[in-house]
Coordinates of C-alpha atoms and ligand atoms in Angstrom, one line a residue:
X23 CA 27.5 52.9 0.8
X24 CA 24.9 50.2 1.0
X25 CA 25.3 49.2 -2.6
X26 CA 29.1 49.0 -2.5
X27 CA 28.9 47.0 0.8
X28 CA 26.5 44.5 -0.9
X29 CA 28.9 44.3 -3.9
X30 CA 31.7 43.5 -1.5
X31 CA 29.6 40.8 0.2
X32 CA 28.6 39.3 -3.2
X33 CA 32.3 39.1 -4.3
X34 CA 33.2 37.7 -0.9
X35 CA 30.6 34.9 -1.3
X36 CA 31.7 34.2 -4.9
X37 CA 35.3 33.9 -3.7
X38 CA 34.3 31.6 -0.8
X39 CA 32.2 29.5 -3.2
X40 CA 35.3 28.8 -5.2
X41 CA 36.6 26.7 -2.3
X42 CA 36.4 22.9 -2.6
X43 CA 33.0 21.6 -1.4
X44 CA 33.7 20.5 2.2
X45 CA 34.5 24.1 2.9
X46 CA 31.5 25.2 1.0
X47 CA 29.3 23.1 3.1
X48 CA 30.5 24.9 6.2
X49 CA 30.0 28.3 4.4
X50 CA 26.6 27.3 3.2
X51 CA 25.6 26.3 6.7
X52 CA 26.8 29.7 7.9
X53 CA 25.3 32.0 5.3
X54 CA 22.6 29.8 3.8
X55 CA 22.7 28.4 0.2
X56 CA 22.2 30.6 -2.8
X57 CA 18.6 29.7 -3.5
X58 CA 16.7 30.7 -6.6
X59 CA 13.0 31.3 -5.9
X60 CA 10.3 29.1 -7.5
X61 CA 8.4 31.2 -10.1
X62 CA 4.7 31.7 -9.3
X63 CA 4.9 30.0 -5.9
X64 CA 1.7 30.7 -3.9
X65 CA 2.7 33.4 -1.4
X66 CA 1.7 31.5 1.7
X67 CA 3.6 28.4 0.7
X68 CA 7.1 29.6 0.0
X69 CA 8.3 28.1 3.3
X70 CA 7.3 24.6 2.2
X71 CA 9.8 22.3 0.7
X72 CA 7.7 21.9 -2.4
X73 CA 8.0 25.6 -3.2
X74 CA 11.3 26.4 -1.5
X75 CA 13.8 27.8 -3.9
X76 CA 16.8 25.7 -4.9
X77 CA 20.2 26.4 -6.5
X78 CA 19.4 24.0 -9.3
X79 CA 17.0 25.5 -11.7
X80 CA 16.4 22.1 -13.3
X81 CA 15.4 20.7 -9.9
X82 CA 12.9 23.5 -9.3
X83 CA 11.4 22.7 -12.8
X84 CA 11.2 19.1 -11.8
X85 CA 9.5 19.9 -8.5
X86 CA 6.8 21.9 -10.5
X87 CA 6.5 19.1 -13.1
X88 CA 6.0 16.4 -10.4
X89 CA 3.6 18.7 -8.5
X90 CA 1.4 18.8 -11.6
X91 CA 1.6 15.1 -12.1
X92 CA 0.6 14.7 -8.4
X93 CA -2.3 17.1 -9.0
X94 CA -3.5 15.0 -11.9
X95 CA -3.2 11.9 -9.8
X96 CA -5.3 13.4 -7.1
X97 CA -8.0 14.3 -9.6
X98 CA -7.9 10.7 -10.9
X99 CA -8.2 9.4 -7.3
X100 CA -11.3 11.6 -6.8
X101 CA -12.9 10.4 -10.0
X102 CA -12.2 6.8 -8.9
X103 CA -13.8 7.3 -5.5
X104 CA -16.8 8.8 -7.2
X105 CA -16.9 5.8 -9.6
X106 CA -17.2 3.5 -6.7
X107 CA -19.7 5.4 -4.5
X108 CA -21.8 8.0 -6.1
X109 CA -21.6 7.9 -10.0
X110 CA -24.9 7.2 -11.8
X111 CA -24.8 4.1 -14.0
X112 CA -25.4 6.2 -17.1
X113 CA -22.0 7.9 -16.6
X114 CA -20.0 4.6 -16.8
X115 CA -18.7 5.0 -20.4
X116 CA -17.9 8.6 -20.2
X117 CA -16.1 8.1 -16.9
X118 CA -13.9 5.4 -18.4
X119 CA -12.9 7.9 -21.1
X120 CA -12.2 10.6 -18.6
X121 CA -10.0 8.3 -16.4
X122 CA -8.1 6.9 -19.4
X123 CA -7.5 10.4 -20.8
X124 CA -6.2 11.6 -17.4
X125 CA -3.8 8.7 -17.0
X126 CA -2.5 9.2 -20.5
X127 CA -1.9 12.9 -19.8
X128 CA -0.1 12.0 -16.6
X129 CA 2.1 9.5 -18.4
X130 CA 2.9 12.0 -21.2
X131 CA 4.0 14.5 -18.6
X132 CA 6.2 11.9 -16.9
X133 CA 7.8 10.6 -20.0
X134 CA 8.4 14.0 -21.6
X135 CA 11.8 14.6 -23.1
X136 CA 12.0 17.9 -21.3
X137 CA 11.6 16.2 -18.0
X138 CA 14.3 13.8 -18.9
X139 CA 16.6 16.7 -19.6
X140 CA 15.8 18.3 -16.2
X141 CA 16.6 15.0 -14.5
X142 CA 20.0 14.9 -16.2
X143 CA 20.8 18.5 -15.5
X144 CA 19.7 18.3 -11.8
X145 CA 21.6 15.1 -11.3
X146 CA 24.8 16.8 -12.6
X147 CA 24.1 19.8 -10.3
X148 CA 23.7 17.3 -7.4
X149 CA 27.0 15.7 -8.0
X150 CA 28.9 18.9 -8.5
X151 CA 27.3 20.8 -5.6
X152 CA 26.3 18.3 -2.9
X153 CA 26.2 21.0 -0.2
X154 CA 23.2 22.5 -1.9
X155 CA 21.2 19.3 -1.5
X156 CA 19.8 18.2 1.8
X157 CA 18.8 14.6 2.5
X158 CA 15.1 15.3 1.6
X159 CA 16.1 16.9 -1.8
X160 CA 18.4 13.9 -2.4
X161 CA 15.6 11.5 -1.7
X162 CA 13.2 13.4 -3.8
X163 CA 15.6 13.3 -6.7
X164 CA 16.2 9.6 -6.2
X165 CA 12.4 9.0 -6.3
X166 CA 11.9 11.2 -9.3
X167 CA 14.6 9.2 -11.2
X168 CA 13.0 5.9 -10.0
X169 CA 9.6 6.9 -11.2
X170 CA 10.9 8.0 -14.6
X171 CA 13.0 4.8 -15.0
X172 CA 10.1 2.6 -14.0
X173 CA 7.4 4.2 -16.1
X174 CA 8.7 6.3 -18.9
X175 CA 9.7 3.2 -20.9
X176 CA 6.1 2.1 -21.2
X177 CA 4.3 3.5 -24.3
X178 CA 1.5 5.9 -23.5
X179 CA -1.1 3.8 -25.4
X180 CA -0.5 0.9 -23.0
X181 CA -0.8 3.1 -19.9
X182 CA -4.1 4.5 -21.2
X183 CA -5.4 1.1 -21.9
X184 CA -4.3 -0.1 -18.4
X185 CA -6.2 2.7 -16.7
X186 CA -9.4 2.0 -18.8
X187 CA -9.2 -1.8 -18.2
X188 CA -8.7 -1.3 -14.5
X189 CA -12.0 0.5 -14.1
X190 CA -13.8 -1.8 -16.6
X191 CA -12.4 -4.6 -14.6
X192 CA -13.9 -3.4 -11.3
X193 CA -17.3 -3.6 -12.8
X194 CA -16.7 -6.8 -14.7
X195 CA -15.5 -8.5 -11.5
X196 CA -18.5 -7.4 -9.5
X197 CA -20.8 -8.8 -12.2
X198 CA -19.0 -12.2 -12.9
X199 CA -18.6 -12.8 -9.2
X200 CA -22.3 -12.3 -8.6
X201 CA -23.3 -14.5 -11.6
X202 CA -20.4 -17.0 -11.1
X203 CA -19.8 -16.6 -14.8
X204 CA -16.4 -17.8 -15.9
X205 CA -17.2 -17.6 -19.6
X206 CA -17.7 -13.8 -19.3
X207 CA -14.5 -13.5 -17.2
X208 CA -12.2 -15.4 -19.4
X209 CA -11.9 -13.1 -22.5
X210 CA -11.5 -10.1 -20.2
X211 CA -8.7 -11.8 -18.3
X212 CA -7.1 -12.9 -21.5
X213 CA -7.0 -9.3 -22.6
X214 CA -5.7 -8.2 -19.3
X215 CA -2.9 -10.8 -19.1
X216 CA -1.7 -9.9 -22.6
X217 CA -1.7 -6.2 -21.8
X218 CA 0.3 -6.9 -18.6
X219 CA 2.8 -9.0 -20.6
X220 CA 3.3 -6.1 -23.0
X221 CA 3.8 -3.6 -20.2
X222 CA 6.2 -6.0 -18.5
X223 CA 8.1 -6.5 -21.8
X224 CA 8.5 -2.7 -22.1
X225 CA 9.9 -2.5 -18.6
X226 CA 12.2 -5.4 -18.9
X227 CA 13.9 -4.0 -22.1
X228 CA 15.1 -1.2 -19.9
X229 CA 16.2 -3.4 -17.0
X230 CA 17.0 -6.9 -18.2
X231 CA 19.5 -8.0 -15.6
X232 CA 17.3 -10.8 -14.2
X233 CA 17.2 -14.0 -16.1
X234 CA 14.2 -15.9 -14.7
X235 CA 10.6 -14.6 -14.4
X236 CA 11.9 -11.1 -15.2
X237 CA 8.5 -10.1 -16.7
X238 CA 6.7 -10.9 -13.4
X239 CA 9.4 -9.3 -11.3
X240 CA 9.1 -6.0 -13.3
X241 CA 5.3 -6.0 -12.5
X242 CA 5.9 -6.9 -8.9
X243 CA 8.2 -3.9 -8.5
X244 CA 5.4 -1.5 -9.0
X245 CA 4.2 -2.7 -5.6
X246 CA 7.4 -3.7 -3.9
X247 CA 9.9 -1.2 -5.3
X248 CA 13.4 -2.7 -5.9
X249 CA 12.5 -6.1 -4.6
X250 CA 14.1 -9.2 -6.1
X251 CA 11.7 -12.0 -6.8
X252 CA 14.3 -14.5 -5.6
X253 CA 14.4 -12.8 -2.2
X254 CA 10.6 -12.9 -1.9
X255 CA 10.6 -16.6 -2.9
X256 CA 13.3 -17.4 -0.3
X257 CA 11.2 -15.8 2.5
X258 CA 8.1 -17.5 1.2
X259 CA 9.8 -21.0 1.2
X260 CA 10.7 -20.5 4.8
X261 CA 7.2 -19.5 5.7
X262 CA 5.7 -22.3 3.8
X263 CA 7.9 -24.9 5.5
X264 CA 7.4 -23.5 9.0
X265 CA 3.6 -23.0 8.6
X266 CA 3.1 -26.4 7.1
X267 CA 4.9 -27.7 10.2
X268 CA 2.8 -25.7 12.8
X269 CA -0.6 -25.7 11.2
X270 CA -1.5 -29.3 12.2
X271 CA -0.4 -28.6 15.8
X272 CA -2.5 -25.4 15.9
X273 CA -5.5 -27.4 14.6
X274 CA -4.9 -30.1 17.1
X275 CA -4.7 -27.7 20.1
X276 CA -7.7 -25.8 18.8
X277 CA -9.8 -29.0 18.7
X278 CA -9.3 -29.5 22.4
X279 CA -11.3 -26.2 23.0
X280 CA -15.0 -25.7 22.4
X281 CA -15.8 -24.1 19.0
X282 CA -16.6 -20.4 19.2
X283 CA -20.3 -19.5 19.2
X284 CA -21.4 -18.2 15.8
X285 CA -22.9 -14.6 15.7
X286 CA -26.6 -14.3 15.1
X287 CA -27.6 -11.2 13.2
X288 CA -29.1 -9.1 12.0
X289 CA -26.4 -6.4 12.3
X290 CA -28.0 -3.5 10.4
X291 CA -25.6 -1.8 7.9
X292 CA -26.2 1.6 9.4
X293 CA -25.0 0.4 12.8
X294 CA -22.1 -1.4 11.3
X295 CA -21.0 1.9 9.7
X296 CA -21.4 3.7 12.9
X297 CA -19.2 1.2 14.6
X298 CA -16.6 1.4 11.8
X299 CA -16.5 5.2 11.8
X300 CA -16.1 5.2 15.6
X301 CA -13.2 2.8 15.4
X302 CA -11.5 4.9 12.8
X303 CA -11.9 7.9 15.1
X304 CA -10.4 5.9 18.0
X305 CA -7.4 5.0 15.7
X306 CA -6.8 8.7 15.0
X307 CA -8.2 8.9 11.5
X308 CA -9.0 12.6 10.7
X309 CA -12.5 12.9 9.3
X310 CA -11.8 16.6 8.4
X311 CA -9.4 15.2 5.7
X312 CA -11.2 12.0 4.8
X313 CA -14.1 9.7 5.3
X314 CA -15.5 6.2 5.2
X315 CA -18.0 5.3 2.5
X316 CA -19.9 2.3 1.4
X317 CA -19.6 0.6 -2.0
X318 CA -21.0 -2.4 -3.8
X319 CA -17.5 -3.0 -5.1
X320 CA -14.5 -4.3 -3.3
X321 CA -13.0 -2.2 -0.5
X322 CA -10.4 0.4 -1.6
X323 CA -8.0 2.7 0.2
X324 CA -6.2 5.7 -1.2
X325 CA -6.6 9.3 -2.1
X326 CA -4.2 12.0 -0.8
X327 CA -3.4 13.1 2.8
X328 CA -5.9 16.0 2.3
X329 CA -8.7 13.7 1.0
X330 CA -8.4 10.2 2.2
X331 CA -11.6 8.4 1.3
X332 CA -11.9 4.8 2.4
X333 CA -14.5 2.6 0.8
X334 CA -15.8 -0.6 2.3
X335 CA -18.7 -3.1 1.9
X336 CA -21.3 -3.7 4.7
X337 CA -23.3 -6.2 2.8
X338 CA -23.1 -9.0 5.4
X339 CA -25.8 -8.4 7.9
X340 CA -25.1 -11.7 9.7
X341 CA -21.6 -10.8 10.7
X342 CA -20.4 -7.3 11.7
X343 CA -16.9 -8.6 12.1
X344 CA -16.5 -8.7 8.3
X345 CA -17.0 -5.0 7.6
X346 CA -15.1 -4.2 10.9
X347 CA -12.1 -6.1 9.6
X348 CA -12.2 -4.0 6.4
X349 CA -12.6 -0.8 8.4
X350 CA -9.5 -1.7 10.5
X351 CA -7.6 -2.7 7.4
X352 CA -8.4 0.3 5.3
X353 CA -8.1 2.5 8.4
X354 CA -4.5 1.3 8.8
X355 CA -3.9 2.4 5.2
X356 CA -5.8 5.7 5.9
X357 CA -3.8 6.8 8.9
X358 CA -0.6 6.1 7.0
X359 CA -1.7 8.2 4.1
X360 CA -2.9 11.1 6.4
X361 CA 0.4 11.0 8.3
X362 CA 2.6 11.6 5.1
X363 CA 4.5 14.9 5.1
X364 CA 1.8 16.8 3.3
X365 CA 2.5 20.3 4.5
X366 CA 6.0 20.4 3.2
X367 CA 6.2 17.9 0.3
X368 CA 2.5 17.5 -0.7
X369 CA 2.7 16.2 -4.3
X370 CA 6.4 15.5 -4.5
X371 CA 7.6 11.9 -4.9
X372 CA 9.4 12.0 -1.6
X373 CA 6.2 12.9 0.2
X374 CA 4.4 9.7 -1.0
X375 CA 4.0 6.3 0.7
X376 CA 6.5 3.6 0.2
X377 CA 4.4 1.3 -2.0
X378 CA 2.0 -1.6 -1.5
X379 CA 4.2 -3.8 0.8
X380 CA 4.7 -1.0 3.4
X381 CA 1.1 0.1 2.9
X382 CA -0.1 -3.5 3.7
X383 CA 2.2 -3.6 6.7
X384 CA 0.4 -0.7 8.2
X385 CA -3.0 -2.1 7.3
X386 CA -2.2 -5.6 8.7
X387 CA -0.5 -4.2 11.8
X388 CA -3.9 -2.7 12.8
X389 CA -6.2 -5.3 11.3
X390 CA -4.5 -8.6 12.1
X391 CA -1.9 -7.9 14.8
X392 CA -3.3 -5.2 17.1
X393 CA -7.0 -5.7 16.1
X394 CA -7.0 -9.4 17.0
X395 CA -5.6 -9.1 20.5
X396 CA -7.7 -10.3 23.5
X397 CA -7.5 -6.8 25.0
X398 CA -8.9 -5.2 21.9
X399 CA -12.0 -7.4 22.1
X400 CA -12.3 -6.5 25.8
X401 CA -12.6 -2.9 24.7
X402 CA -15.0 -3.8 21.8
X403 CA -17.4 -6.3 23.4
X404 CA -19.5 -4.1 25.8
X405 CA -19.7 -1.5 23.1
X406 CA -21.0 -3.8 20.3
X407 CA -23.3 -5.6 22.8
X408 CA -25.0 -2.2 23.4
X409 CA -24.8 -0.9 19.8
X410 CA -26.5 -4.0 18.3
X411 CA -28.7 -4.5 21.4
X412 CA -27.5 -8.0 22.0
X413 CA -27.5 -7.9 25.7
X414 CA -26.4 -11.1 27.4
X415 CA -25.8 -12.8 24.0
X416 CA -23.0 -15.4 24.7
X417 CA -21.6 -14.8 21.2
X418 CA -20.9 -11.2 22.0
X419 CA -18.5 -11.7 24.9
X420 CA -14.9 -10.6 24.5
X421 CA -13.7 -14.2 24.8
X422 CA -16.0 -15.4 22.1
X423 CA -15.3 -12.5 19.7
X424 CA -11.6 -13.2 20.1
X425 CA -12.2 -16.9 19.6
X426 CA -14.2 -16.2 16.4
X427 CA -11.5 -13.9 15.0
X428 CA -8.6 -16.2 15.8
X429 CA -10.3 -19.5 14.8
X430 CA -8.0 -21.3 12.3
X431 CA -9.7 -23.2 9.5
X432 CA -8.3 -23.9 6.1
X433 CA -10.8 -22.7 3.6
X434 CA -11.2 -21.6 0.0
X435 CA -11.6 -17.9 0.6
X436 CA -8.7 -15.5 1.0
X437 CA -10.5 -12.5 2.5
X438 CA -12.2 -14.6 5.1
X439 CA -9.0 -16.6 5.9
X440 CA -7.5 -16.7 9.3
X441 CA -4.1 -15.2 10.1
X442 CA -2.3 -18.5 9.8
X443 CA -3.6 -19.9 6.6
X444 CA -3.7 -16.4 4.9
X445 CA -0.2 -16.9 3.7
X446 CA -1.1 -20.0 1.7
X447 CA -3.7 -18.0 -0.3
X448 CA -1.0 -15.5 -1.2
X449 CA 1.6 -18.2 -2.1
X450 CA -1.0 -19.9 -4.3
X451 CA -1.9 -16.7 -6.2
X452 CA 1.7 -15.7 -6.6
X453 CA 2.5 -19.0 -8.3
X454 CA -0.4 -18.7 -10.6
X455 CA 0.2 -15.1 -11.7
X456 CA 3.9 -15.8 -12.2
X457 CA 2.9 -18.6 -14.6
X458 CA 0.2 -16.5 -16.3
X459 CA 2.7 -13.7 -17.0
X460 CA 5.4 -16.1 -18.2
X461 CA 2.9 -17.7 -20.5
X462 CA 3.4 -21.1 -18.8
X463 CA -0.3 -21.1 -17.8
X464 CA -3.1 -20.1 -20.2
X465 CA -6.1 -18.2 -18.9
X466 CA -8.4 -20.9 -20.2
X467 CA -6.7 -23.4 -17.9
X468 CA -6.8 -21.1 -14.8
X469 CA -9.9 -22.6 -13.0
X470 CA -8.4 -26.1 -13.0
X471 CA -4.9 -24.9 -12.0
X472 CA -6.6 -22.8 -9.3
X473 CA -8.5 -25.6 -7.8
X474 CA -5.6 -28.1 -8.0
X475 CA -3.2 -25.5 -6.3
X476 CA -5.4 -24.7 -3.4
X477 CA -6.2 -28.3 -2.8
X478 CA -2.6 -29.1 -2.7
X479 CA -1.8 -26.3 -0.2
X480 CA -4.8 -26.4 2.1
X481 CA -6.7 -29.5 1.2
X482 CA -9.8 -27.6 0.3
X483 CA -11.9 -27.6 -3.0
X484 CA -13.9 -24.6 -4.3
X485 CA -17.4 -25.6 -5.4
X486 CA -17.9 -22.7 -7.7
X487 CA -15.7 -20.3 -9.8
X488 CA -16.8 -17.5 -7.4
X489 CA -15.2 -19.5 -4.5
X490 CA -12.2 -20.2 -6.7
X491 CA -10.5 -18.1 -9.4
X492 CA -13.1 -15.3 -9.5
X493 CA -12.9 -14.4 -5.8
X494 CA -10.3 -11.6 -6.0
X495 CA -10.6 -8.3 -7.8
X496 CA -6.8 -7.9 -8.3
X497 CA -6.3 -9.5 -11.7
X498 CA -9.4 -7.8 -13.0
X499 CA -7.9 -4.4 -12.2
X500 CA -4.5 -5.4 -13.5
X501 CA -2.7 -5.8 -10.2
X502 CA -0.5 -8.6 -11.3
X503 CA 2.4 -8.8 -8.8
X504 CA 0.4 -7.2 -5.9
X505 CA -0.3 -10.4 -3.9
X506 CA 3.2 -10.9 -2.5
X507 CA 2.9 -7.4 -1.0
X508 CA 0.4 -8.8 1.6
X509 CA 2.7 -11.3 3.0
X510 CA 5.8 -9.1 2.8
X511 CA 3.6 -6.5 4.6
X512 CA 2.5 -9.1 7.2
X513 CA 6.2 -9.9 7.8
X514 CA 7.1 -6.2 8.1
X515 CA 4.1 -5.6 10.5
X516 CA 5.3 -8.4 12.8
X517 CA 8.9 -7.0 12.8
X518 CA 7.7 -3.4 13.4
X519 CA 5.4 -4.6 16.2
X520 CA 8.3 -6.3 18.0
X521 CA 10.2 -3.1 18.1
X522 CA 7.1 -1.1 19.0
X523 CA 6.6 -3.4 22.0
X524 CA 10.0 -2.4 23.3
X525 CA 9.3 1.3 23.0
X526 CA 5.7 1.3 24.2
X527 CA 5.6 -1.2 27.0
X528 CA 1.8 -1.3 27.8
X529 CA 0.3 -1.9 24.4
X530 CA -2.1 -4.6 25.6
X531 CA -3.5 -2.2 28.3
X532 CA -3.8 0.6 25.7
X533 CA -5.7 -1.7 23.4
X534 CA -8.0 -2.7 26.3
X535 CA -8.7 1.0 26.9
X536 CA -9.2 1.7 23.1
X537 CA -6.3 4.1 23.3
X538 CA -4.5 4.0 20.0
X539 CA -2.9 7.4 20.4
X540 CA 0.6 6.3 21.6
X541 CA 0.7 3.7 18.8
X542 CA -0.4 6.2 16.2
X543 CA 2.2 8.7 17.4
X544 CA 4.9 6.1 17.3
X545 CA 4.0 5.1 13.8
X546 CA 3.7 8.7 12.7
X547 CA 7.2 9.4 14.0
X548 CA 8.9 6.2 12.8
X549 CA 7.1 5.6 9.5
X550 CA 4.4 7.9 8.2
X551 CA 6.1 11.3 8.4
X552 CA 9.2 10.0 6.6
X553 CA 7.3 9.6 3.4
X554 CA 10.0 8.2 1.0
X555 CA 13.0 9.7 2.7
X556 CA 14.4 6.2 2.9
X557 CA 13.7 3.2 0.7
X558 CA 11.6 0.6 2.5
X559 CA 14.6 -1.7 3.3
X560 CA 16.5 1.2 4.9
X561 CA 13.4 2.4 6.8
X562 CA 12.8 -1.0 8.3
X563 CA 16.4 -1.3 9.2
X564 CA 16.4 2.2 10.8
X565 CA 13.2 1.4 12.8
X566 CA 13.8 -2.2 13.8
X567 CA 17.6 -2.5 13.4
X568 CA 17.3 -5.4 10.9
X569 CA 16.5 -6.2 7.3
X570 CA 13.1 -7.8 6.6
X571 CA 13.0 -11.5 7.7
X572 CA 10.1 -13.9 8.2
X573 CA 11.2 -14.8 11.8
X574 CA 9.1 -12.2 13.7
X575 CA 6.0 -13.3 11.8
X576 CA 6.6 -16.9 12.6
X577 CA 7.2 -16.1 16.3
X578 CA 4.0 -13.9 16.4
X579 CA 1.9 -16.8 14.9
X580 CA 3.4 -19.4 17.2
X581 CA 2.9 -17.1 20.2
X582 CA -0.7 -16.3 19.4
X583 CA -1.9 -19.7 18.2
X584 CA 0.2 -22.1 20.1
X585 CA 1.0 -20.1 23.3
X586 CA 4.4 -18.9 24.2
X587 CA 7.1 -21.4 23.3
Ligands
ZN630 ZN1 -4.7 -3.4 2.0

């Protein structure tokens, strides 16, 4: 009897499924969709979305293919962290080979014809059977297609070379910066620019709807997916105009107050690391799934939600605020990564972060916006006074630490720049990298163009190459098009902060008590746990009720540096 009853039910479901899809949606909700299981899914994970069965066989194959690409990427991240922290010098050459090989394999998996076939088949299934696809599956498909479109057009040789040069570049940058050696840097950068141009050309062939600076835009989109260069430039023009107007007022107002008292070290590296780790714990960073490490290289964030290793420098023993700034910044990246939907979507594209601009928004929200409030320094001051045994030191008061971190001074250095002039460093770099990629500027002329540009924007002149065009690691690791993500992120951070203030009304008191939990919970709910469910524009709109605009950042800077207007 059981068998014939089941047969009846099967025929009934088949009959119901022949209805047009709005009815099917109702039926699917009632009886559950007809899901095929994923072959070889680990038994304890079948309830996760990564391994959940799906009516489209092609989509399940895609989920497994992207899981494997994600696994390779996680291995690459681990090799990279090891490169920066623990690898013996003698392993340098073999490590470059390992990393380059791994990235080539990843690229081959992604650009495989079979994967393309699955994408087409799954997309057809999605159109014909929308009731079988929930919003997360739809978003996952959209992100799979976007990754394929963005990367599969680039030949594997170029991707392999890119991975190798990125790690060679880290070391090259460390060395040329130390030696202030432009003649060593120049041929390397020439190689890098030409590689980037070739990668951009491969991308533009696929997507040539943009007439000006399309090569640069295609590189920028790796960091700010979907962004139009013209939109970025419109926001930047508005910021430039407004900040040029308010900077003289800020300096004038500041001159009326006494200068902050400089810190006097030493601040031993071990204690700086203790402070930085403590602050990460306060922020809600989970040390069971990550850690904070020291490097002789530039700071780096990244890894996976299960293994988020942040890497910073503590080389300045005269000023603990420098490494603390990196810890807050990288910590902002870190809690975002750890909050991604790892249990359900682990390696799937929809489970990843939204790219560099949103990443930077989370880092700058903690580092520059919340981490530079008067109240935060009220929390910090007695603790650092005790930690570094600087009892009664007038430089270590909350007021003075706040004054030090909010002192505005046009300078040659981006990383040490204050919150107001920081933008000009980004604008300067974006103009130069755009010209380099378009071929309007040759690498050999970079030092001169650099010095002229920064003088024009901020009235300052670098005395050495290290203070000028050698200061940043980005171009050495091939990140052309990354710089605008900092300012786009700063704008997003200010816009998100405005909304957060409405939802959590006592943020200053919370900062004063070192209580980041309500802020972290809010960010987890509004941003982190959504992964790539929405594109960044839509996410920002859903969180703040508006598209990205520079107005909140301008208001924030005016309020903090000129007082409420
Ligand atoms: Zn960052």
